[in-house]
Short mmCIF file of C-alpha atoms and ligand atoms in Angstrom, two decimals:
data_model
loop_
_atom_site.label_atom_id
_atom_site.label_comp_id
_atom_site.label_asym_id
_atom_site.label_seq_id
_atom_site.Cartn_x
_atom_site.Cartn_y
_atom_site.Cartn_z
CA UNK W 8 97.97 88.39 94.91
CA UNK W 9 100.60 86.00 96.32
CA UNK W 10 99.86 82.33 95.84
CA UNK W 11 99.47 80.05 98.87
CA UNK W 12 101.44 76.84 99.28
CA UNK W 13 99.99 74.79 102.13
CA UNK W 14 102.46 72.71 104.12
CA UNK W 15 100.68 69.59 105.40
CA UNK W 16 103.54 68.07 107.45
CA UNK W 17 101.71 68.46 110.72
CA UNK W 18 98.74 66.40 109.58
CA UNK W 19 101.30 63.60 109.38
CA UNK W 20 102.66 64.66 112.79
CA UNK W 21 99.25 63.88 114.35
CA UNK W 22 99.13 60.55 112.52
CA UNK W 23 102.61 59.64 113.74
CA UNK W 24 101.65 60.50 117.35
CA UNK W 25 99.87 57.12 117.28
CA UNK W 26 101.66 55.47 114.36
CA UNK W 27 98.17 55.14 112.90
CA UNK W 28 96.62 55.62 109.44
CA UNK W 29 94.64 58.73 110.40
CA UNK W 30 94.65 61.60 109.69
CA UNK W 31 95.94 61.00 106.19
CA UNK W 32 97.93 63.90 104.71
CA UNK W 33 96.61 62.87 101.29
CA UNK W 34 93.04 63.69 102.35
CA UNK W 35 94.31 66.96 103.84
CA UNK W 36 95.96 67.89 100.54
CA UNK W 37 92.74 67.28 98.61
CA UNK W 38 90.75 69.43 101.07
CA UNK W 39 93.43 72.16 101.01
CA UNK W 40 93.10 72.32 97.24
CA UNK W 41 89.30 72.54 97.55
CA UNK W 42 89.87 75.47 99.93
CA UNK W 43 91.97 77.23 97.29
CA UNK W 44 95.58 76.15 97.96
CA UNK W 45 97.79 76.92 94.96
CA UNK W 46 100.29 74.24 95.87
CA UNK W 47 101.04 71.52 98.43
CA UNK W 48 104.31 71.53 100.36
CA UNK W 49 105.83 68.63 102.29
CA UNK W 50 109.17 68.19 104.03
CA UNK W 51 110.55 64.67 103.73
CA UNK W 52 112.99 64.53 106.63
CA UNK W 53 115.86 62.13 106.94
CA UNK W 54 114.26 60.65 110.10
CA UNK W 55 110.77 60.47 108.45
CA UNK W 56 109.27 61.92 111.61
CA UNK W 57 106.11 63.09 109.83
CA UNK W 58 105.89 62.75 106.06
CA UNK W 59 106.79 59.28 104.71
CA UNK W 60 107.93 58.15 101.27
CA UNK W 61 104.49 56.62 100.72
CA UNK W 62 102.85 60.04 101.27
CA UNK W 63 105.08 61.67 98.72
CA UNK W 64 104.35 59.03 96.07
CA UNK W 65 100.57 59.19 96.55
CA UNK W 66 100.57 63.00 96.66
CA UNK W 67 102.37 63.00 93.33
CA UNK W 68 99.52 60.95 91.87
CA UNK W 69 96.73 62.83 93.60
CA UNK W 70 97.20 66.55 93.79
CA UNK W 71 95.92 68.83 91.05
CA UNK W 72 98.03 71.92 91.79
CA UNK W 73 101.79 71.63 92.27
CA UNK W 74 104.04 69.74 94.61
CA UNK W 75 106.88 71.50 96.42
CA UNK W 76 109.23 69.04 98.14
CA UNK W 77 111.27 70.52 100.98
CA UNK W 78 114.37 68.50 101.70
CA UNK W 79 118.02 68.54 102.70
CA UNK W 80 120.62 68.51 99.93
CA UNK W 81 121.67 64.89 100.47
CA UNK W 82 122.28 62.17 97.87
CA UNK W 83 119.33 60.16 99.20
CA UNK W 84 116.90 63.09 98.89
CA UNK W 85 118.11 64.10 95.43
CA UNK W 86 117.58 60.50 94.27
CA UNK W 87 114.03 60.49 95.68
CA UNK W 88 113.21 63.85 94.09
CA UNK W 89 114.42 62.63 90.69
CA UNK W 90 112.15 59.57 91.03
CA UNK W 91 109.05 61.39 92.30
CA UNK W 92 109.51 64.51 90.14
CA UNK W 93 107.81 67.27 92.13
CA UNK W 94 107.40 70.52 90.21
CA UNK W 95 109.76 72.11 92.67
CA UNK W 96 112.33 71.28 95.33
CA UNK W 97 113.10 73.68 98.18
CA UNK W 98 116.42 73.00 99.86
CA UNK W 99 116.38 73.58 103.61
CA UNK W 100 118.99 72.98 106.30
CA UNK W 101 118.12 70.03 108.54
CA UNK W 102 119.25 69.21 112.05
CA UNK W 103 118.05 66.05 113.71
CA UNK W 104 116.99 67.42 117.07
CA UNK W 105 115.27 70.59 115.84
CA UNK W 106 111.51 71.00 116.33
CA UNK W 107 111.25 72.78 113.00
CA UNK W 108 113.63 74.34 110.47
CA UNK W 109 115.67 76.79 112.52
CA UNK W 110 117.40 79.04 110.02
CA UNK W 111 118.08 79.62 106.37
CA UNK W 112 120.64 77.67 104.35
CA UNK W 113 124.21 78.88 104.33
CA UNK W 114 124.62 78.92 100.55
CA UNK W 115 128.01 80.64 100.79
CA UNK W 116 129.65 77.86 102.81
CA UNK W 117 127.79 74.94 101.16
CA UNK W 118 128.20 76.22 97.64
CA UNK W 119 129.74 73.15 95.96
CA UNK W 120 127.34 70.63 97.47
CA UNK W 121 124.32 72.80 96.56
CA UNK W 122 125.58 73.45 93.05
CA UNK W 123 125.90 69.70 92.44
CA UNK W 124 122.40 68.98 93.76
CA UNK W 125 120.85 71.89 91.81
CA UNK W 126 122.47 70.75 88.56
CA UNK W 127 121.13 67.21 89.02
CA UNK W 128 117.59 68.47 89.69
CA UNK W 129 117.71 70.88 86.75
CA UNK W 130 118.75 67.97 84.52
CA UNK W 131 115.63 66.20 85.78
CA UNK W 132 113.44 69.20 84.87
CA UNK W 133 112.77 70.25 88.49
CA UNK W 134 112.78 73.89 89.61
CA UNK W 135 114.91 74.65 92.65
CA UNK W 136 114.28 77.10 95.46
CA UNK W 137 116.68 77.84 98.33
CA UNK W 138 115.33 78.69 101.79
CA UNK W 139 117.52 81.53 103.03
CA UNK W 140 117.61 84.41 105.46
CA UNK W 141 117.02 87.88 104.00
CA UNK W 142 120.77 88.39 103.67
CA UNK W 143 122.19 89.98 100.48
CA UNK W 144 125.31 87.75 100.50
CA UNK W 145 123.18 84.60 100.56
CA UNK W 146 120.86 85.92 97.86
CA UNK W 147 123.75 86.73 95.52
CA UNK W 148 125.22 83.27 96.14
CA UNK W 149 121.81 81.66 95.42
CA UNK W 150 121.86 83.45 92.07
CA UNK W 151 125.41 82.22 91.37
CA UNK W 152 124.45 78.57 91.95
CA UNK W 153 121.53 79.16 89.52
CA UNK W 154 118.64 78.74 91.93
CA UNK W 155 115.36 79.49 90.14
CA UNK W 156 113.83 80.96 93.27
CA UNK W 157 114.55 81.79 96.85
CA UNK W 158 112.23 81.37 99.80
CA UNK W 159 112.85 84.13 102.33
CA UNK W 160 112.87 82.91 105.93
CA UNK W 161 110.16 84.93 107.72
CA UNK W 162 110.66 83.26 111.14
CA UNK W 163 112.55 86.17 112.76
CA UNK W 164 109.86 88.58 111.49
CA UNK W 165 107.11 86.37 112.92
CA UNK W 166 108.87 86.10 116.28
CA UNK W 167 109.60 89.82 116.71
CA UNK W 168 107.44 92.68 117.94
CA UNK W 169 107.18 96.47 117.53
CA UNK W 170 110.20 98.25 116.11
CA UNK W 171 112.13 95.00 115.66
CA UNK W 172 109.30 93.64 113.57
CA UNK W 173 109.44 96.67 111.27
CA UNK W 174 113.20 96.17 110.88
CA UNK W 175 112.70 92.49 110.03
CA UNK W 176 109.96 93.34 107.54
CA UNK W 177 112.18 95.88 105.87
CA UNK W 178 114.92 93.28 105.47
CA UNK W 179 112.42 90.93 103.82
CA UNK W 180 111.35 93.72 101.48
CA UNK W 181 114.96 94.54 100.49
CA UNK W 182 115.77 90.86 100.04
CA UNK W 183 112.72 90.36 97.80
CA UNK W 184 113.72 93.33 95.65
CA UNK W 185 117.32 92.13 95.29
CA UNK W 186 116.29 88.58 94.35
CA UNK W 187 113.75 89.85 91.80
CA UNK W 188 116.36 92.20 90.34
CA UNK W 189 118.69 89.23 89.88
CA UNK W 190 115.88 87.45 88.00
CA UNK W 191 114.94 84.89 90.64
CA UNK W 192 111.40 84.10 91.77
CA UNK W 193 110.63 85.05 95.37
CA UNK W 194 108.69 83.00 97.90
CA UNK W 195 108.50 83.50 101.66
CA UNK W 196 107.52 81.43 104.65
CA UNK W 197 107.95 80.15 108.19
CA UNK W 198 105.98 81.31 111.20
CA UNK W 199 103.35 83.12 109.13
CA UNK W 200 99.87 83.14 110.63
CA UNK W 201 96.46 84.80 110.23
CA UNK W 202 97.64 87.93 112.06
CA UNK W 203 101.09 88.53 110.60
CA UNK W 204 100.66 87.40 106.99
CA UNK W 205 99.18 90.58 105.49
CA UNK W 206 102.30 92.75 105.78
CA UNK W 207 104.40 90.13 103.97
CA UNK W 208 101.69 89.44 101.36
CA UNK W 209 101.73 93.16 100.49
CA UNK W 210 105.33 92.99 99.20
CA UNK W 211 104.82 92.96 95.42
CA UNK W 212 107.90 90.85 94.56
CA UNK W 213 106.72 87.95 96.73
CA UNK W 214 104.95 85.44 94.53
CA UNK W 215 104.13 82.65 96.96
CA UNK W 216 103.75 82.17 100.70
CA UNK W 217 104.37 78.75 102.23
CA UNK W 218 102.38 78.25 105.40
CA UNK W 219 101.95 75.15 107.54
CA UNK W 220 101.53 75.20 111.29
CA UNK W 221 99.00 78.02 111.64
CA UNK W 222 96.72 76.57 108.96
CA UNK W 223 96.83 73.03 110.37
CA UNK W 224 96.26 74.40 113.91
CA UNK W 225 93.12 76.17 112.71
CA UNK W 226 92.04 73.20 110.58
CA UNK W 227 91.91 71.01 113.71
CA UNK W 228 89.12 73.31 114.97
CA UNK W 229 87.29 74.51 111.86
CA UNK W 230 88.28 72.06 109.12
CA UNK W 231 90.94 72.16 106.43
CA UNK W 232 88.95 73.73 103.63
CA UNK W 233 87.80 76.63 105.79
CA UNK W 234 91.23 77.19 107.33
CA UNK W 235 92.79 77.47 103.85
CA UNK W 236 89.99 79.71 102.55
CA UNK W 237 90.43 82.05 105.52
CA UNK W 238 94.18 82.27 104.96
CA UNK W 239 93.60 83.09 101.30
CA UNK W 240 91.26 85.89 102.42
CA UNK W 241 93.95 87.31 104.71
CA UNK W 242 96.48 87.22 101.88
CA UNK W 243 94.01 88.97 99.60
N1 LIG V 11 108.98 77.14 104.58
C1 LIG V 11 109.95 76.28 104.97
C2 LIG V 11 111.20 76.22 104.16
C3 LIG V 11 109.78 75.44 106.08
O1 LIG V 11 110.76 74.60 106.46
C4 LIG V 11 108.56 75.49 106.78
C5 LIG V 11 108.33 74.57 107.94
O2 LIG V 11 108.29 73.27 107.49
C6 LIG V 11 107.58 76.40 106.34
C7 LIG V 11 107.82 77.23 105.27
C8 LIG V 11 106.26 76.51 107.03
O3 LIG V 11 106.45 77.05 108.29
P1 LIG V 11 105.24 77.10 109.33
O4 LIG V 11 104.87 75.69 109.62
O5 LIG V 11 105.81 77.83 110.48
O6 LIG V 11 104.13 77.86 108.62
#
């Protein structure tokens, strides 16, 4: 069964709506773990629009599972990761005005910059994942820059319907097989919810699913622990 990494960014989004102390993403992380989360994921953005440096530091001290830090491949973020030492860093592209991450990394055209950042994190004992589209050229390049894992972008699958959805799913399946064949770990995420998660969870090469918005949206109504438990049931 695929593991579940719970992204708690949007707990911080609600807090930042009032620049208040509540709800605290640290409390959400503890409850997510009680509900069965296998890892906690946060995206520290350059503009700090939701997760703050303080959150990252306290999460590092608090969580019992593993910490996956999503971030852009900038000098500032690499320095923070080397200080905080999450188990894993996932590099994502970042644009200031975007509502959420819009596409996978272009590993082919950012090869040198990514290679430098990956080497620094590896020297610090941190595993590195690259968030990419299910594109064979990107997957092969991820392998060349010695990424430990890839995270396949499932957004286009989540946003499509009918025949298009089957095509998208098939691309995810092929991408997962290629990455596994090259010896990389395979995660997947973005746009996954209680209805569309099962088909992706069934792909045997996929080891972990990273899910945020749909779990936090449900948690607002039924509570964090239950929302995580119900997602784990869907994955199972
Ligand atoms: N994986 C990555 C790399 C992401 O950037 C995000 C969004 O922060 C997610 C997974 C989770 O996506 P969602 O919030 O749509 O579940």
